[in-house]
Amino acid sequence: MSTQQNHGLSRAYELLREGNPAMAKPLLEDALADDLDNKEILFTIRCTSFWKEELNAVDRLIIPFEKGERIIDGWKNFVTGIVGMVDSSYDTGIYALRRGVFTLALENYQQHLDDPQQLQRAEAYRKAAFCHKQLGSFEVALDHLREANALLDNITRREDAAPILAEMADCYALCGQDNYAKVFFREAFFLAADKIDLLFLDSELILRLIELVRQYGYPERVMREWIPVYGVLYGVLNITRPLRPIEFSNLKRDITSLENEIQSSTGGISVLVPRLINKYFWLIDYYLNINDDREKINDTLRRIKLLNEDVYKKYTM
C-alpha cells in the first residue's frame, strides 16, 4: 500500500473517531482499490455503510434523548449483527467507530442533564454514564451513576435502580475495585436481574461469571436469575452487607410471596426458583450477620434443598 493510501486509511479512521462514517467510506474504498483482498478494510467499509444509514436515521429525529437512544440501539444491533465474533485484527476500525458513536450519543444525552423532570434527568445521567464508560472514562461514569442513583432514591421502586447499580459495579471492576464491584453486582441482581442489560457489561469479573452460567444451557431469561445464585456458589459475589430492618421486612415478604407463587403454579417456575434461592441466600446472610438462632439458618437450608438439591450441596460443601 502506498504512502498516499496509508494516509487516506489513517484519515478514514480519524473520521470514524469523529463520528463521520459518511466521509470515511470513500477514503476506505480508495484504500481498498490498492489492496483488494484486505479483509480489515472490507469489514470496516461494511461497518461504515451500516453507521452511515443509522446516523441518517438519527438526524431525522428532533429530541436529543431520542437521538441518543437510537444510537445506543444501533450499537446493540451493530455488536450483535455485524461485529459478532470477529477477531482482534479488526479492532482498529471497531475502536474508531466506538469512539465516534458514543461521543455522538453522549453529546445528545448531556443536553438532558438539567431536565426539570427528575426521572428523565436520572435516566440522562445513567445513559451519559454508559457513554463515558464506553469511552474509557470510568471515574466520570461513576460520578454520573451516583447522581442518577441519588435522583431515583425515594421517587420510584428500588428495583428500578438495578441497571444503575449494575453499571456502577461494572465501572468499579474496570477501575480494579473488585470488592465494591461484587457488592453492587450482588445488589443489582438481587433487586431485578431481568432489568440488567448483560450485553453492555464489560468487566472480566462479571463476564466470566456470565459465561460460566451460560454453560448450564438455561434460556436467556432464566439464566439471568441464576447469575447471582452461581455468583455466590462460585465465590464471585461473596461480599455481603447488613440489611436494614425495613429491607429485612421486605425480604421476608418477597420470600413468602415467591413461595406461595411456586406452590400454586402449575408450571413456569423456572424463573421463580433461582429468584427465591437468591433471596434465601440473603436471608441466611442476615441471620449470620446478627448471630441469630442456628435453627433459622438450618430451616432456610432445608428450603433450598427442597428447591434444588444440587445448589444445596454446592452451598453447604
Coordinates of C-alpha atoms in Angstrom, one line a residue:
M1 CA 0.0 0.0 0.0
S2 CA 1.4 3.4 -1.0
T3 CA 2.2 6.2 1.4
Q4 CA -0.8 8.1 0.0
Q5 CA -3.1 5.2 0.5
N6 CA -1.8 4.7 4.1
H7 CA -2.5 8.4 4.7
G8 CA -6.0 8.0 3.3
L9 CA -6.7 5.0 5.6
S10 CA -5.4 6.8 8.6
R11 CA -7.6 9.8 7.8
A12 CA -10.6 7.4 7.4
Y13 CA -10.1 6.0 10.9
E14 CA -9.8 9.6 12.2
L15 CA -13.1 10.5 10.6
L16 CA -14.7 7.4 12.2
R17 CA -13.4 8.5 15.6
E18 CA -15.0 11.9 14.9
G19 CA -18.4 10.2 14.2
N20 CA -18.4 10.8 10.5
P21 CA -18.7 7.4 8.7
A22 CA -20.1 9.0 5.5
M23 CA -16.9 10.9 4.8
A24 CA -14.7 8.0 5.9
K25 CA -16.3 5.5 3.5
P26 CA -14.8 6.9 0.2
L27 CA -11.4 7.0 1.7
L28 CA -11.7 3.4 2.8
E29 CA -12.8 2.4 -0.7
D30 CA -9.8 4.2 -2.2
A31 CA -7.5 2.3 0.2
L32 CA -9.2 -1.0 -0.8
A33 CA -8.6 -0.3 -4.5
D34 CA -4.9 -0.7 -3.8
D35 CA -5.4 -3.8 -1.7
L36 CA -8.5 -5.7 -2.9
D37 CA -8.0 -8.6 -0.5
N38 CA -7.6 -6.6 2.7
K39 CA -10.3 -8.1 5.0
E40 CA -9.9 -5.4 7.6
I41 CA -10.7 -2.7 5.1
L42 CA -13.6 -4.7 3.6
F43 CA -15.0 -5.2 7.1
T44 CA -14.6 -1.6 8.0
I45 CA -16.4 -0.5 4.8
R46 CA -19.3 -2.7 5.8
C47 CA -19.4 -1.1 9.2
T48 CA -19.3 2.4 7.8
S49 CA -22.2 1.6 5.5
F50 CA -24.2 0.4 8.5
W51 CA -23.4 3.5 10.5
K52 CA -24.0 5.9 7.6
E53 CA -27.6 4.7 7.4
E54 CA -28.0 4.6 11.2
L55 CA -26.8 8.2 11.7
N56 CA -29.0 9.4 8.8
A57 CA -32.0 8.0 10.7
V58 CA -30.7 9.7 13.9
D59 CA -30.5 13.0 12.1
R60 CA -34.2 12.8 11.3
L61 CA -35.1 12.8 15.0
I62 CA -35.6 16.0 16.9
I63 CA -35.3 15.3 20.6
P64 CA -31.7 14.8 21.7
F65 CA -32.5 12.0 24.2
E66 CA -34.3 10.0 21.4
K67 CA -31.3 10.5 19.2
G68 CA -29.1 9.1 22.0
E69 CA -31.4 6.1 22.4
R70 CA -31.4 5.4 18.6
I71 CA -27.6 5.5 18.6
I72 CA -27.4 3.0 21.5
D73 CA -29.9 0.7 19.9
G74 CA -27.9 1.0 16.7
W75 CA -24.7 0.0 18.6
K76 CA -26.5 -3.0 20.1
N77 CA -27.6 -4.2 16.6
F78 CA -24.1 -3.5 15.3
V79 CA -22.5 -5.6 18.0
T80 CA -24.9 -8.5 17.7
G81 CA -25.4 -8.4 14.0
I82 CA -22.1 -7.3 12.4
V83 CA -19.3 -7.5 14.9
G84 CA -20.2 -10.9 16.3
M85 CA -17.1 -13.0 16.9
V86 CA -14.7 -11.2 14.6
D87 CA -11.1 -11.4 15.6
S88 CA -8.9 -8.7 17.1
S89 CA -7.4 -7.9 13.6
Y90 CA -10.4 -5.7 13.1
D91 CA -10.1 -3.8 16.4
T92 CA -8.8 -0.6 14.8
G93 CA -12.0 0.1 12.9
I94 CA -14.3 -1.1 15.7
Y95 CA -12.4 1.1 18.3
A96 CA -12.7 4.1 16.0
L97 CA -16.4 3.6 15.5
R98 CA -16.9 3.1 19.2
R99 CA -15.2 6.5 19.9
G100 CA -17.3 8.3 17.3
V101 CA -20.6 6.6 18.1
F102 CA -20.5 7.1 21.8
T103 CA -19.2 10.6 21.6
L104 CA -22.3 11.5 19.5
A105 CA -24.6 9.7 21.9
L106 CA -23.0 11.4 24.9
E107 CA -23.5 14.9 23.3
N108 CA -27.2 14.2 23.0
Y109 CA -27.7 12.8 26.5
Q110 CA -25.8 15.7 28.0
Q111 CA -28.5 18.1 26.7
H112 CA -30.9 16.4 29.2
L113 CA -28.7 16.6 32.4
D114 CA -30.7 19.6 33.5
D115 CA -34.1 18.3 32.6
P116 CA -36.7 19.6 35.0
Q117 CA -38.3 16.1 35.3
Q118 CA -36.3 14.2 37.9
L119 CA -36.9 10.7 36.3
Q120 CA -35.8 12.0 32.9
R121 CA -32.7 13.6 34.5
A122 CA -31.8 10.4 36.3
E123 CA -32.1 8.4 33.0
A124 CA -30.0 11.0 31.2
Y125 CA -27.2 10.7 33.8
R126 CA -27.4 6.9 33.6
K127 CA -27.1 6.9 29.8
A128 CA -24.4 9.6 29.8
A129 CA -22.5 7.4 32.3
F130 CA -22.8 4.5 30.0
C131 CA -21.3 6.5 27.2
H132 CA -18.4 7.6 29.4
K133 CA -17.8 4.0 30.3
Q134 CA -17.6 3.0 26.7
L135 CA -15.2 5.9 26.1
G136 CA -13.0 4.7 28.9
S137 CA -13.8 7.5 31.4
F138 CA -14.8 5.2 34.3
E139 CA -14.4 7.7 37.1
V140 CA -16.7 10.2 35.3
A141 CA -19.1 7.4 34.6
L142 CA -19.2 6.5 38.3
D143 CA -19.9 10.1 39.3
H144 CA -22.8 10.2 36.8
L145 CA -24.2 6.9 38.1
R146 CA -24.1 8.1 41.7
E147 CA -26.0 11.2 40.7
A148 CA -28.6 9.0 38.8
N149 CA -29.0 6.7 41.8
A150 CA -29.5 9.7 44.2
L151 CA -32.1 11.2 41.9
L152 CA -34.1 7.9 41.8
D153 CA -34.0 7.4 45.6
N154 CA -37.5 7.7 47.1
I155 CA -39.2 8.6 43.9
T156 CA -39.5 5.2 42.2
R157 CA -39.4 1.5 43.0
R158 CA -36.0 0.3 44.3
E159 CA -35.8 -2.4 41.7
D160 CA -35.7 0.3 39.0
A161 CA -32.2 1.1 40.3
A162 CA -30.8 -2.3 39.3
P163 CA -29.4 -1.2 35.9
I164 CA -27.7 1.8 37.6
L165 CA -26.1 -0.4 40.3
A166 CA -25.0 -3.0 37.7
E167 CA -23.3 -0.2 35.7
M168 CA -21.7 1.1 38.9
A169 CA -20.4 -2.4 39.7
D170 CA -19.0 -2.7 36.2
C171 CA -17.2 0.6 36.4
Y172 CA -15.8 -0.3 39.8
A173 CA -14.5 -3.6 38.4
L174 CA -13.0 -1.8 35.4
C175 CA -11.2 0.5 37.9
G176 CA -9.8 -2.5 39.7
Q177 CA -12.0 -2.1 42.8
D178 CA -13.4 -5.6 42.8
N179 CA -14.8 -5.6 46.4
Y180 CA -17.1 -2.6 45.6
A181 CA -18.0 -4.3 42.2
K182 CA -19.0 -7.5 44.0
V183 CA -21.3 -5.7 46.4
F184 CA -23.0 -3.7 43.7
F185 CA -23.4 -6.6 41.3
R186 CA -24.9 -8.7 44.1
E187 CA -27.3 -5.9 44.9
A188 CA -28.3 -5.2 41.3
F189 CA -29.1 -8.9 40.6
F190 CA -30.9 -9.2 43.8
L191 CA -33.2 -6.2 43.0
A192 CA -34.1 -7.1 39.4
A193 CA -32.0 -9.4 37.3
D194 CA -34.4 -9.0 34.4
K195 CA -33.7 -5.3 34.2
I196 CA -30.0 -5.6 33.6
D197 CA -28.7 -5.5 30.0
L198 CA -25.9 -8.1 30.0
L199 CA -24.7 -7.1 26.5
F200 CA -23.2 -3.8 27.8
L201 CA -21.4 -5.2 30.8
D202 CA -17.7 -5.2 30.1
S203 CA -15.6 -6.2 33.1
E204 CA -13.9 -9.5 33.3
L205 CA -15.4 -10.2 36.7
I206 CA -19.0 -10.3 35.5
L207 CA -18.2 -11.6 32.0
R208 CA -16.5 -14.7 33.4
L209 CA -19.5 -15.4 35.7
I210 CA -22.0 -14.9 32.9
E211 CA -20.1 -17.3 30.7
L212 CA -20.0 -19.9 33.5
V213 CA -23.7 -19.7 33.9
R214 CA -24.4 -19.8 30.2
Q215 CA -22.7 -23.2 30.1
Y216 CA -25.6 -24.7 32.0
G217 CA -27.8 -24.1 29.0
Y218 CA -30.6 -22.1 30.6
P219 CA -32.8 -19.9 28.4
E220 CA -31.6 -16.3 28.5
R221 CA -34.5 -15.1 30.7
V222 CA -33.9 -17.9 33.2
M223 CA -30.1 -17.6 33.0
R224 CA -30.2 -14.0 34.3
E225 CA -31.8 -15.2 37.5
W226 CA -29.2 -17.9 38.1
I227 CA -26.3 -15.4 37.8
P228 CA -26.4 -14.2 41.4
V229 CA -27.0 -17.8 42.6
Y230 CA -23.9 -19.1 40.9
G231 CA -22.1 -15.9 41.8
V232 CA -22.5 -17.0 45.4
L233 CA -21.7 -20.7 44.8
Y234 CA -18.5 -19.9 42.8
G235 CA -17.4 -17.3 45.4
V236 CA -17.6 -14.4 42.9
L237 CA -20.3 -12.4 44.6
N238 CA -19.1 -13.1 48.1
I239 CA -19.1 -9.6 49.7
T240 CA -22.3 -9.1 51.8
R241 CA -23.7 -6.1 53.6
P242 CA -26.0 -5.8 56.6
L243 CA -29.7 -5.3 55.9
R244 CA -31.7 -2.5 57.4
P245 CA -34.9 -3.5 59.4
I246 CA -37.1 -2.3 56.5
E247 CA -35.1 -4.3 54.0
F248 CA -35.3 -7.4 56.1
S249 CA -39.1 -7.0 56.3
N250 CA -39.3 -6.6 52.6
L251 CA -37.1 -9.7 52.1
K252 CA -39.4 -11.8 54.2
R253 CA -42.4 -10.5 52.4
D254 CA -40.8 -11.3 49.0
I255 CA -39.9 -14.8 50.1
T256 CA -43.4 -15.6 51.3
S257 CA -44.8 -14.2 48.0
L258 CA -42.4 -16.3 45.9
E259 CA -43.0 -19.5 48.0
N260 CA -46.8 -19.1 47.5
E261 CA -46.4 -18.4 43.8
I262 CA -44.3 -21.5 43.3
Q263 CA -46.7 -23.7 45.3
S264 CA -49.7 -22.5 43.4
S265 CA -48.1 -22.6 40.0
T266 CA -48.8 -25.5 37.6
G267 CA -45.7 -24.6 35.5
G268 CA -43.4 -21.8 34.5
I269 CA -41.5 -21.7 37.8
S270 CA -38.1 -21.9 36.1
V271 CA -37.5 -18.1 36.7
L272 CA -39.0 -18.2 40.2
V273 CA -36.8 -21.0 41.7
P274 CA -33.4 -19.2 41.2
R275 CA -35.0 -15.9 42.3
L276 CA -36.2 -17.5 45.5
I277 CA -32.9 -19.2 46.1
N278 CA -31.1 -15.9 45.8
K279 CA -33.4 -14.4 48.4
Y280 CA -32.8 -17.4 50.7
F281 CA -29.0 -16.7 50.4
W282 CA -29.7 -13.1 51.5
L283 CA -31.8 -14.4 54.4
I284 CA -29.0 -16.7 55.6
D285 CA -26.5 -13.8 55.4
Y286 CA -28.8 -11.7 57.5
Y287 CA -29.1 -14.4 60.2
L288 CA -25.3 -14.9 60.2
N289 CA -24.7 -11.1 60.5
I290 CA -26.9 -10.8 63.6
N291 CA -25.7 -14.1 65.1
D292 CA -29.3 -15.4 65.1
D293 CA -30.6 -18.8 66.1
R294 CA -28.9 -21.5 64.1
E295 CA -32.2 -23.3 63.6
K296 CA -33.5 -20.4 61.4
I297 CA -30.4 -20.9 59.1
N298 CA -31.0 -24.7 59.1
D299 CA -34.7 -24.2 58.2
T300 CA -33.7 -21.9 55.3
L301 CA -31.1 -24.5 54.1
R302 CA -33.8 -27.2 54.1
R303 CA -36.0 -25.0 51.9
I304 CA -33.1 -24.6 49.5
K305 CA -32.6 -28.3 49.4
L306 CA -36.3 -28.8 48.5
L307 CA -36.0 -26.4 45.6
N308 CA -32.6 -27.6 44.2
E309 CA -30.5 -30.3 45.9
D310 CA -27.5 -29.6 43.7
V311 CA -27.4 -25.9 44.8
Y312 CA -27.8 -27.1 48.4
K313 CA -24.8 -29.4 48.1
K314 CA -22.6 -26.8 46.5
Y315 CA -23.7 -24.2 49.0
T316 CA -23.0 -26.4 52.1
M317 CA -19.9 -28.3 51.0

